[in-house]
């Protein structure tokens, strides 16, 4: 049965929803210190949407004007049979309904899947690497092997995918390495995006002790390099500068020092079918129930319309000595990185 409407999804502030981030699992083979607690309790597998249900919801968003899909986690590549979802969603690239199918990954399994993903039309990916020091990498991730991740990056590049490196700026941890990360990334033709730590979920370390304002990082880079504002956009919240001396781009994702909400075109779907209209707000919509209640998309479209009508203007992230706890209770791995 054909859906009743295919009108674009537009929020109360006139922002067209063109970007859906899908957390296909809350599980991860790392336990990064800014993202998860050491002893994480993951969702029971029976609560997760099937890959077919994830495809159906993603396709409903594509029908309503979404042009970009990003698969995230947790770590998306640990989800069993995840390549079947890439294969299925690639039909929207073939039809022209979708501009981009991509993912954010920690890179641990990238060497295994890079060629196959490239074959399904994945042209660009983000890989999270916060340090190039193997021992420090193990400390930050609590279990990751930097050499395996770097091998995955190389496999992705050989497969023809454009790789962007994501790094969370952590005070007293990697603040002395950001220049090195930039030079390494740009030397291999990869852009670098820096991210401020976000107050999501309870972890062992205080957020205020981790928080490094990117305004400080940018100032330090400007002492040695020429940074020129660049109009390049990927559809996400990063704002870019081109480094004249290297020719590469550095992106800044600054939810705390500079709120990026005014042009937000994104919503996030969790692996249980919960739709978060804002990363930093608790309001959410259940899309699993309408998917399972009917074989056609009438109820699903109605739930999507009601959800987008509640999309807030922005988040309320704050990190200081008075607001050192999480702004929202869920961990980033639940919502999708």
mmCIF file of C-alpha atoms in Angstrom:
data_model
loop_
_atom_site.group_PDB
_atom_site.id
_atom_site.type_symbol
_atom_site.label_atom_id
_atom_site.label_comp_id
_atom_site.label_asym_id
_atom_site.label_seq_id
_atom_site.Cartn_x
_atom_site.Cartn_y
_atom_site.Cartn_z
ATOM 1 C CA UNK A 1 0.000 0.000 0.000
ATOM 2 C CA UNK A 2 1.341 3.409 -0.927
ATOM 3 C CA UNK A 3 1.806 5.945 1.891
ATOM 4 C CA UNK A 4 -0.806 8.680 2.195
ATOM 5 C CA UNK A 5 1.693 11.525 2.095
ATOM 6 C CA UNK A 6 5.284 12.180 1.154
ATOM 7 C CA UNK A 7 5.513 15.795 2.182
ATOM 8 C CA UNK A 8 8.950 16.805 3.514
ATOM 9 C CA UNK A 9 9.434 16.803 7.270
ATOM 10 C CA UNK A 10 9.822 20.386 8.541
ATOM 11 C CA UNK A 11 10.129 21.313 12.215
ATOM 12 C CA UNK A 12 8.385 24.249 13.978
ATOM 13 C CA UNK A 13 11.375 26.507 13.226
ATOM 14 C CA UNK A 14 11.294 25.903 9.478
ATOM 15 C CA UNK A 15 14.244 23.495 9.460
ATOM 16 C CA UNK A 16 13.869 20.703 6.914
ATOM 17 C CA UNK A 17 14.842 17.301 8.313
ATOM 18 C CA UNK A 18 17.230 15.906 5.734
ATOM 19 C CA UNK A 19 19.652 13.892 7.883
ATOM 20 C CA UNK A 20 18.896 10.757 9.921
ATOM 21 C CA UNK A 21 21.480 9.163 12.190
ATOM 22 C CA UNK A 22 20.677 5.557 13.078
ATOM 23 C CA UNK A 23 22.215 3.771 16.040
ATOM 24 C CA UNK A 24 22.068 0.144 14.943
ATOM 25 C CA UNK A 25 23.354 -1.108 18.310
ATOM 26 C CA UNK A 26 24.267 0.277 21.726
ATOM 27 C CA UNK A 27 27.083 -2.279 21.986
ATOM 28 C CA UNK A 28 30.722 -1.494 21.379
ATOM 29 C CA UNK A 29 33.998 -3.370 21.584
ATOM 30 C CA UNK A 30 35.628 -0.268 23.151
ATOM 31 C CA UNK A 31 34.779 1.497 26.422
ATOM 32 C CA UNK A 32 36.031 5.024 25.716
ATOM 33 C CA UNK A 33 36.402 6.985 28.939
ATOM 34 C CA UNK A 34 34.302 9.957 27.762
ATOM 35 C CA UNK A 35 31.513 7.798 26.326
ATOM 36 C CA UNK A 36 30.939 4.743 28.500
ATOM 37 C CA UNK A 37 31.457 3.439 31.985
ATOM 38 C CA UNK A 38 33.813 0.495 32.438
ATOM 39 C CA UNK A 39 30.977 -1.849 33.405
ATOM 40 C CA UNK A 40 28.322 -1.004 30.830
ATOM 41 C CA UNK A 41 24.930 -2.701 30.914
ATOM 42 C CA UNK A 42 23.751 -3.126 27.346
ATOM 43 C CA UNK A 43 20.206 -3.544 26.106
ATOM 44 C CA UNK A 44 18.754 -7.053 25.827
ATOM 45 C CA UNK A 45 18.949 -8.122 22.206
ATOM 46 C CA UNK A 46 15.203 -8.814 22.116
ATOM 47 C CA UNK A 47 14.532 -5.080 22.561
ATOM 48 C CA UNK A 48 16.397 -4.140 19.387
ATOM 49 C CA UNK A 49 14.714 -3.440 16.097
ATOM 50 C CA UNK A 50 15.433 -6.014 13.445
ATOM 51 C CA UNK A 51 17.566 -4.906 10.517
ATOM 52 C CA UNK A 52 14.436 -5.080 8.373
ATOM 53 C CA UNK A 53 12.625 -2.705 10.750
ATOM 54 C CA UNK A 54 15.581 -0.314 10.739
ATOM 55 C CA UNK A 55 15.461 -0.371 6.940
ATOM 56 C CA UNK A 56 11.731 0.331 6.930
ATOM 57 C CA UNK A 57 12.022 3.366 9.211
ATOM 58 C CA UNK A 58 15.044 4.702 7.324
ATOM 59 C CA UNK A 59 13.187 4.286 4.048
ATOM 60 C CA UNK A 60 10.180 6.150 5.462
ATOM 61 C CA UNK A 61 12.480 9.074 6.276
ATOM 62 C CA UNK A 62 13.954 8.938 2.776
ATOM 63 C CA UNK A 63 10.415 9.096 1.388
ATOM 64 C CA UNK A 64 9.859 12.215 3.505
ATOM 65 C CA UNK A 65 12.919 14.110 2.304
ATOM 66 C CA UNK A 66 15.906 12.679 4.160
ATOM 67 C CA UNK A 67 18.947 12.820 1.861
ATOM 68 C CA UNK A 68 21.630 11.479 4.175
ATOM 69 C CA UNK A 69 21.734 8.362 6.356
ATOM 70 C CA UNK A 70 24.528 7.717 8.834
ATOM 71 C CA UNK A 71 24.806 4.404 10.665
ATOM 72 C CA UNK A 72 26.302 4.686 14.130
ATOM 73 C CA UNK A 73 26.380 2.794 17.403
ATOM 74 C CA UNK A 74 27.846 1.946 19.841
ATOM 75 C CA UNK A 75 30.037 0.470 17.176
ATOM 76 C CA UNK A 76 27.853 -0.242 14.126
ATOM 77 C CA UNK A 77 30.103 -2.919 12.667
ATOM 78 C CA UNK A 78 29.663 -5.219 15.675
ATOM 79 C CA UNK A 79 25.971 -5.680 14.793
ATOM 80 C CA UNK A 80 25.485 -9.146 13.324
ATOM 81 C CA UNK A 81 24.741 -9.153 9.575
ATOM 82 C CA UNK A 82 25.100 -5.363 9.409
ATOM 83 C CA UNK A 83 26.270 -5.568 5.804
ATOM 84 C CA UNK A 84 22.795 -6.713 4.806
ATOM 85 C CA UNK A 85 21.454 -3.342 5.990
ATOM 86 C CA UNK A 86 24.062 -1.470 3.953
ATOM 87 C CA UNK A 87 23.153 -3.613 0.946
ATOM 88 C CA UNK A 88 19.435 -2.956 1.342
ATOM 89 C CA UNK A 89 19.735 0.796 1.952
ATOM 90 C CA UNK A 90 22.027 1.182 -1.054
ATOM 91 C CA UNK A 91 18.951 0.909 -3.282
ATOM 92 C CA UNK A 92 18.113 4.491 -2.333
ATOM 93 C CA UNK A 93 21.508 5.610 -3.641
ATOM 94 C CA UNK A 94 20.856 3.765 -6.891
ATOM 95 C CA UNK A 95 17.424 5.370 -7.282
ATOM 96 C CA UNK A 96 18.776 8.852 -6.529
ATOM 97 C CA UNK A 97 16.469 9.306 -3.531
ATOM 98 C CA UNK A 98 19.481 9.391 -1.196
ATOM 99 C CA UNK A 99 22.615 11.486 -1.566
ATOM 100 C CA UNK A 100 24.799 9.700 0.955
ATOM 101 C CA UNK A 101 24.985 6.506 3.014
ATOM 102 C CA UNK A 102 27.792 6.635 5.524
ATOM 103 C CA UNK A 103 28.867 5.608 9.011
ATOM 104 C CA UNK A 104 30.858 6.571 12.056
ATOM 105 C CA UNK A 105 33.091 3.791 13.367
ATOM 106 C CA UNK A 106 35.878 3.193 15.847
ATOM 107 C CA UNK A 107 37.714 1.392 13.048
ATOM 108 C CA UNK A 108 38.262 -1.895 14.869
ATOM 109 C CA UNK A 109 36.468 -3.958 12.194
ATOM 110 C CA UNK A 110 37.007 -1.661 9.246
ATOM 111 C CA UNK A 111 39.714 -3.844 7.719
ATOM 112 C CA UNK A 112 37.127 -6.636 7.450
ATOM 113 C CA UNK A 113 34.278 -4.668 5.859
ATOM 114 C CA UNK A 114 35.803 -1.752 3.928
ATOM 115 C CA UNK A 115 35.690 -3.331 0.473
ATOM 116 C CA UNK A 116 32.126 -4.568 0.903
ATOM 117 C CA UNK A 117 30.862 -1.208 2.149
ATOM 118 C CA UNK A 118 32.504 0.569 -0.763
ATOM 119 C CA UNK A 119 30.689 -1.842 -3.056
ATOM 120 C CA UNK A 120 27.376 -0.726 -1.544
ATOM 121 C CA UNK A 121 28.052 2.908 -2.350
ATOM 122 C CA UNK A 122 29.626 4.126 0.884
ATOM 123 C CA UNK A 123 31.953 6.889 -0.288
ATOM 124 C CA UNK A 124 32.831 8.660 2.951
ATOM 125 C CA UNK A 125 33.234 7.532 6.561
ATOM 126 C CA UNK A 126 34.246 8.959 9.924
ATOM 127 C CA UNK A 127 36.758 7.098 12.078
ATOM 128 C CA UNK A 128 37.226 8.030 15.736
ATOM 129 C CA UNK A 129 40.887 8.311 16.756
ATOM 130 C CA UNK A 130 41.725 10.469 19.765
ATOM 131 C CA UNK A 131 45.452 9.785 19.922
ATOM 132 C CA UNK A 132 48.268 8.255 17.853
ATOM 133 C CA UNK A 133 50.051 6.996 20.955
ATOM 134 C CA UNK A 134 49.302 3.234 21.190
ATOM 135 C CA UNK A 135 49.509 3.122 24.988
ATOM 136 C CA UNK A 136 47.338 6.204 25.417
ATOM 137 C CA UNK A 137 44.912 4.833 22.832
ATOM 138 C CA UNK A 138 44.531 1.714 24.955
ATOM 139 C CA UNK A 139 43.955 3.863 28.048
ATOM 140 C CA UNK A 140 41.305 6.040 26.388
ATOM 141 C CA UNK A 141 39.438 3.139 24.779
ATOM 142 C CA UNK A 142 40.190 0.743 27.639
ATOM 143 C CA UNK A 143 40.691 -2.105 25.157
ATOM 144 C CA UNK A 144 41.387 -0.834 21.631
ATOM 145 C CA UNK A 145 44.423 -1.657 19.492
ATOM 146 C CA UNK A 146 45.628 1.391 17.542
ATOM 147 C CA UNK A 147 47.438 -0.716 14.941
ATOM 148 C CA UNK A 148 44.216 -2.552 14.068
ATOM 149 C CA UNK A 149 42.373 0.748 13.692
ATOM 150 C CA UNK A 150 45.094 2.245 11.502
ATOM 151 C CA UNK A 151 44.981 -0.876 9.320
ATOM 152 C CA UNK A 152 41.249 -0.290 8.961
ATOM 153 C CA UNK A 153 41.803 3.319 7.939
ATOM 154 C CA UNK A 154 44.243 2.180 5.273
ATOM 155 C CA UNK A 155 41.805 -0.484 4.039
ATOM 156 C CA UNK A 156 39.070 2.133 3.699
ATOM 157 C CA UNK A 157 41.351 4.472 1.788
ATOM 158 C CA UNK A 158 42.439 1.670 -0.555
ATOM 159 C CA UNK A 159 38.773 0.830 -1.142
ATOM 160 C CA UNK A 160 38.275 4.379 -2.412
ATOM 161 C CA UNK A 161 36.441 5.810 0.568
ATOM 162 C CA UNK A 162 37.178 9.278 1.830
ATOM 163 C CA UNK A 163 38.105 9.052 5.515
ATOM 164 C CA UNK A 164 37.601 11.812 8.056
ATOM 165 C CA UNK A 165 39.162 11.495 11.488
ATOM 166 C CA UNK A 166 37.089 12.444 14.536
ATOM 167 C CA UNK A 167 38.855 13.284 17.793
ATOM 168 C CA UNK A 168 37.315 14.266 21.111
ATOM 169 C CA UNK A 169 39.386 16.995 22.766
ATOM 170 C CA UNK A 170 40.227 15.870 26.319
ATOM 171 C CA UNK A 171 41.922 18.179 28.780
ATOM 172 C CA UNK A 172 45.163 16.744 30.092
ATOM 173 C CA UNK A 173 44.867 13.686 27.857
ATOM 174 C CA UNK A 174 45.324 14.575 24.187
ATOM 175 C CA UNK A 175 45.446 18.386 24.222
ATOM 176 C CA UNK A 176 49.176 18.244 23.466
ATOM 177 C CA UNK A 177 48.593 15.943 20.443
ATOM 178 C CA UNK A 178 46.005 17.816 18.430
ATOM 179 C CA UNK A 179 48.573 19.447 16.169
ATOM 180 C CA UNK A 180 50.146 16.036 15.548
ATOM 181 C CA UNK A 181 46.745 14.520 14.738
ATOM 182 C CA UNK A 182 46.100 17.344 12.291
ATOM 183 C CA UNK A 183 49.440 16.976 10.515
ATOM 184 C CA UNK A 184 49.056 13.193 10.303
ATOM 185 C CA UNK A 185 45.501 13.398 8.958
ATOM 186 C CA UNK A 186 46.287 16.105 6.418
ATOM 187 C CA UNK A 187 49.436 14.289 5.352
ATOM 188 C CA UNK A 188 47.266 11.365 4.247
ATOM 189 C CA UNK A 189 44.654 13.557 2.616
ATOM 190 C CA UNK A 190 42.145 13.164 5.456
ATOM 191 C CA UNK A 191 40.263 15.947 7.187
ATOM 192 C CA UNK A 192 40.122 16.182 10.983
ATOM 193 C CA UNK A 193 37.102 17.087 13.099
ATOM 194 C CA UNK A 194 37.539 18.014 16.749
ATOM 195 C CA UNK A 195 34.661 17.496 19.187
ATOM 196 C CA UNK A 196 33.989 18.909 22.626
ATOM 197 C CA UNK A 197 33.142 16.318 25.261
ATOM 198 C CA UNK A 198 29.380 16.183 25.826
ATOM 199 C CA UNK A 199 27.581 15.735 29.187
ATOM 200 C CA UNK A 200 25.730 12.492 28.424
ATOM 201 C CA UNK A 201 25.415 9.529 30.784
ATOM 202 C CA UNK A 202 27.168 8.730 34.041
ATOM 203 C CA UNK A 203 30.853 7.871 33.729
ATOM 204 C CA UNK A 204 33.632 7.439 36.279
ATOM 205 C CA UNK A 205 35.458 10.686 35.389
ATOM 206 C CA UNK A 206 33.959 14.138 36.012
ATOM 207 C CA UNK A 207 33.038 15.929 32.774
ATOM 208 C CA UNK A 208 34.471 19.186 34.033
ATOM 209 C CA UNK A 209 37.847 17.456 34.356
ATOM 210 C CA UNK A 210 37.660 16.261 30.737
ATOM 211 C CA UNK A 211 36.251 19.384 29.131
ATOM 212 C CA UNK A 212 38.593 21.291 26.817
ATOM 213 C CA UNK A 213 36.938 24.239 25.029
ATOM 214 C CA UNK A 214 37.673 24.150 21.325
ATOM 215 C CA UNK A 215 38.013 27.920 21.373
ATOM 216 C CA UNK A 216 41.242 27.280 23.293
ATOM 217 C CA UNK A 217 42.351 24.620 20.815
ATOM 218 C CA UNK A 218 41.645 26.879 17.862
ATOM 219 C CA UNK A 219 43.617 29.697 19.480
ATOM 220 C CA UNK A 220 46.619 27.438 19.953
ATOM 221 C CA UNK A 221 46.511 26.326 16.321
ATOM 222 C CA UNK A 222 46.259 29.940 15.189
ATOM 223 C CA UNK A 223 49.525 30.683 16.956
ATOM 224 C CA UNK A 224 51.338 28.470 14.410
ATOM 225 C CA UNK A 225 49.039 28.099 11.419
ATOM 226 C CA UNK A 226 46.846 30.192 9.164
ATOM 227 C CA UNK A 227 43.218 29.148 9.591
ATOM 228 C CA UNK A 228 40.782 30.354 6.954
ATOM 229 C CA UNK A 229 37.028 29.876 7.431
ATOM 230 C CA UNK A 230 35.740 27.437 4.821
ATOM 231 C CA UNK A 231 32.144 26.991 3.608
ATOM 232 C CA UNK A 232 32.533 23.192 3.360
ATOM 233 C CA UNK A 233 29.645 21.327 5.031
ATOM 234 C CA UNK A 234 28.835 17.646 5.408
ATOM 235 C CA UNK A 235 25.296 18.092 6.733
ATOM 236 C CA UNK A 236 26.435 17.788 10.328
ATOM 237 C CA UNK A 237 27.216 20.405 12.980
ATOM 238 C CA UNK A 238 30.927 20.892 12.255
ATOM 239 C CA UNK A 239 32.200 24.272 11.123
ATOM 240 C CA UNK A 240 35.405 24.089 9.104
ATOM 241 C CA UNK A 241 38.590 26.012 8.567
ATOM 242 C CA UNK A 242 41.224 25.307 5.937
ATOM 243 C CA UNK A 243 44.787 25.234 7.189
ATOM 244 C CA UNK A 244 46.802 27.216 4.660
ATOM 245 C CA UNK A 245 50.071 25.441 5.459
ATOM 246 C CA UNK A 246 48.686 21.903 4.974
ATOM 247 C CA UNK A 247 45.770 22.451 2.604
ATOM 248 C CA UNK A 248 43.543 20.273 4.797
ATOM 249 C CA UNK A 249 40.357 21.004 6.708
ATOM 250 C CA UNK A 250 39.816 21.074 10.460
ATOM 251 C CA UNK A 251 36.246 20.923 11.715
ATOM 252 C CA UNK A 252 35.041 22.095 15.113
ATOM 253 C CA UNK A 253 31.956 20.597 16.767
ATOM 254 C CA UNK A 254 31.237 22.945 19.650
ATOM 255 C CA UNK A 255 27.986 22.170 21.470
ATOM 256 C CA UNK A 256 29.252 24.017 24.544
ATOM 257 C CA UNK A 257 31.379 26.956 23.439
ATOM 258 C CA UNK A 258 29.214 27.730 20.405
ATOM 259 C CA UNK A 259 25.749 26.280 20.190
ATOM 260 C CA UNK A 260 25.235 24.797 16.700
ATOM 261 C CA UNK A 261 21.463 24.296 16.920
ATOM 262 C CA UNK A 262 20.191 27.129 14.740
ATOM 263 C CA UNK A 263 20.590 25.140 11.526
ATOM 264 C CA UNK A 264 19.949 21.650 12.916
ATOM 265 C CA UNK A 265 18.576 19.368 10.208
ATOM 266 C CA UNK A 266 19.132 16.114 12.123
ATOM 267 C CA UNK A 267 17.215 13.559 14.146
ATOM 268 C CA UNK A 268 18.502 10.346 15.730
ATOM 269 C CA UNK A 269 16.959 6.895 15.782
ATOM 270 C CA UNK A 270 18.082 4.395 18.401
ATOM 271 C CA UNK A 271 18.366 0.658 17.906
ATOM 272 C CA UNK A 272 15.121 0.214 19.889
ATOM 273 C CA UNK A 273 13.125 2.515 17.619
ATOM 274 C CA UNK A 274 13.196 5.601 19.819
ATOM 275 C CA UNK A 275 13.506 8.834 17.860
ATOM 276 C CA UNK A 276 15.335 11.700 19.573
ATOM 277 C CA UNK A 277 14.599 15.025 17.968
ATOM 278 C CA UNK A 278 17.527 16.639 19.848
ATOM 279 C CA UNK A 279 20.747 15.096 21.122
ATOM 280 C CA UNK A 280 20.640 17.152 24.295
ATOM 281 C CA UNK A 281 16.960 16.781 25.242
ATOM 282 C CA UNK A 282 15.109 13.830 26.743
ATOM 283 C CA UNK A 283 11.914 14.195 24.682
ATOM 284 C CA UNK A 284 11.570 11.278 22.289
ATOM 285 C CA UNK A 285 9.066 9.409 20.136
ATOM 286 C CA UNK A 286 8.409 5.689 19.841
ATOM 287 C CA UNK A 287 8.575 4.521 16.222
ATOM 288 C CA UNK A 288 8.798 0.827 17.041
ATOM 289 C CA UNK A 289 5.128 0.584 18.037
ATOM 290 C CA UNK A 290 3.694 1.949 14.760
ATOM 291 C CA UNK A 291 6.106 -0.151 12.711
ATOM 292 C CA UNK A 292 4.957 -3.304 14.458
ATOM 293 C CA UNK A 293 1.284 -2.327 14.497
ATOM 294 C CA UNK A 294 0.796 -2.094 10.735
ATOM 295 C CA UNK A 295 2.278 -3.344 7.495
ATOM 296 C CA UNK A 296 1.832 0.005 5.762
ATOM 297 C CA UNK A 297 3.468 3.277 6.801
ATOM 298 C CA UNK A 298 0.395 5.343 7.662
ATOM 299 C CA UNK A 299 0.880 5.043 11.435
ATOM 300 C CA UNK A 300 4.636 5.427 11.103
ATOM 301 C CA UNK A 301 4.300 8.635 9.082
ATOM 302 C CA UNK A 302 1.842 9.997 11.621
ATOM 303 C CA UNK A 303 4.258 9.286 14.476
ATOM 304 C CA UNK A 304 7.079 10.948 12.510
ATOM 305 C CA UNK A 305 4.961 14.058 11.910
ATOM 306 C CA UNK A 306 4.034 14.306 15.592
ATOM 307 C CA UNK A 307 7.666 13.883 16.631
ATOM 308 C CA UNK A 308 9.096 16.510 14.293
ATOM 309 C CA UNK A 309 6.402 18.938 15.424
ATOM 310 C CA UNK A 310 8.029 18.733 18.885
ATOM 311 C CA UNK A 311 11.619 19.237 17.758
ATOM 312 C CA UNK A 312 13.087 21.906 20.080
ATOM 313 C CA UNK A 313 15.073 24.919 19.000
ATOM 314 C CA UNK A 314 18.213 23.630 20.725
ATOM 315 C CA UNK A 315 19.870 21.748 23.566
ATOM 316 C CA UNK A 316 20.837 22.855 27.071
ATOM 317 C CA UNK A 317 24.354 21.412 27.386
ATOM 318 C CA UNK A 318 26.435 23.045 30.128
ATOM 319 C CA UNK A 319 29.669 21.893 31.747
ATOM 320 C CA UNK A 320 31.036 23.821 34.673
ATOM 321 C CA UNK A 321 31.598 23.264 38.391
ATOM 322 C CA UNK A 322 27.883 23.768 39.059
ATOM 323 C CA UNK A 323 26.808 21.473 36.193
ATOM 324 C CA UNK A 324 29.350 18.642 36.289
ATOM 325 C CA UNK A 325 26.800 15.851 35.983
ATOM 326 C CA UNK A 326 25.199 14.607 32.749
ATOM 327 C CA UNK A 327 22.692 16.876 31.037
ATOM 328 C CA UNK A 328 20.845 13.756 29.923
ATOM 329 C CA UNK A 329 20.913 10.350 31.538
ATOM 330 C CA UNK A 330 21.492 8.211 28.463
ATOM 331 C CA UNK A 331 24.993 7.471 27.214
ATOM 332 C CA UNK A 332 26.089 8.632 23.781
ATOM 333 C CA UNK A 333 26.266 5.004 22.659
ATOM 334 C CA UNK A 334 22.499 4.679 23.214
ATOM 335 C CA UNK A 335 21.595 7.727 21.129
ATOM 336 C CA UNK A 336 24.210 7.204 18.450
ATOM 337 C CA UNK A 337 27.550 8.907 18.051
#
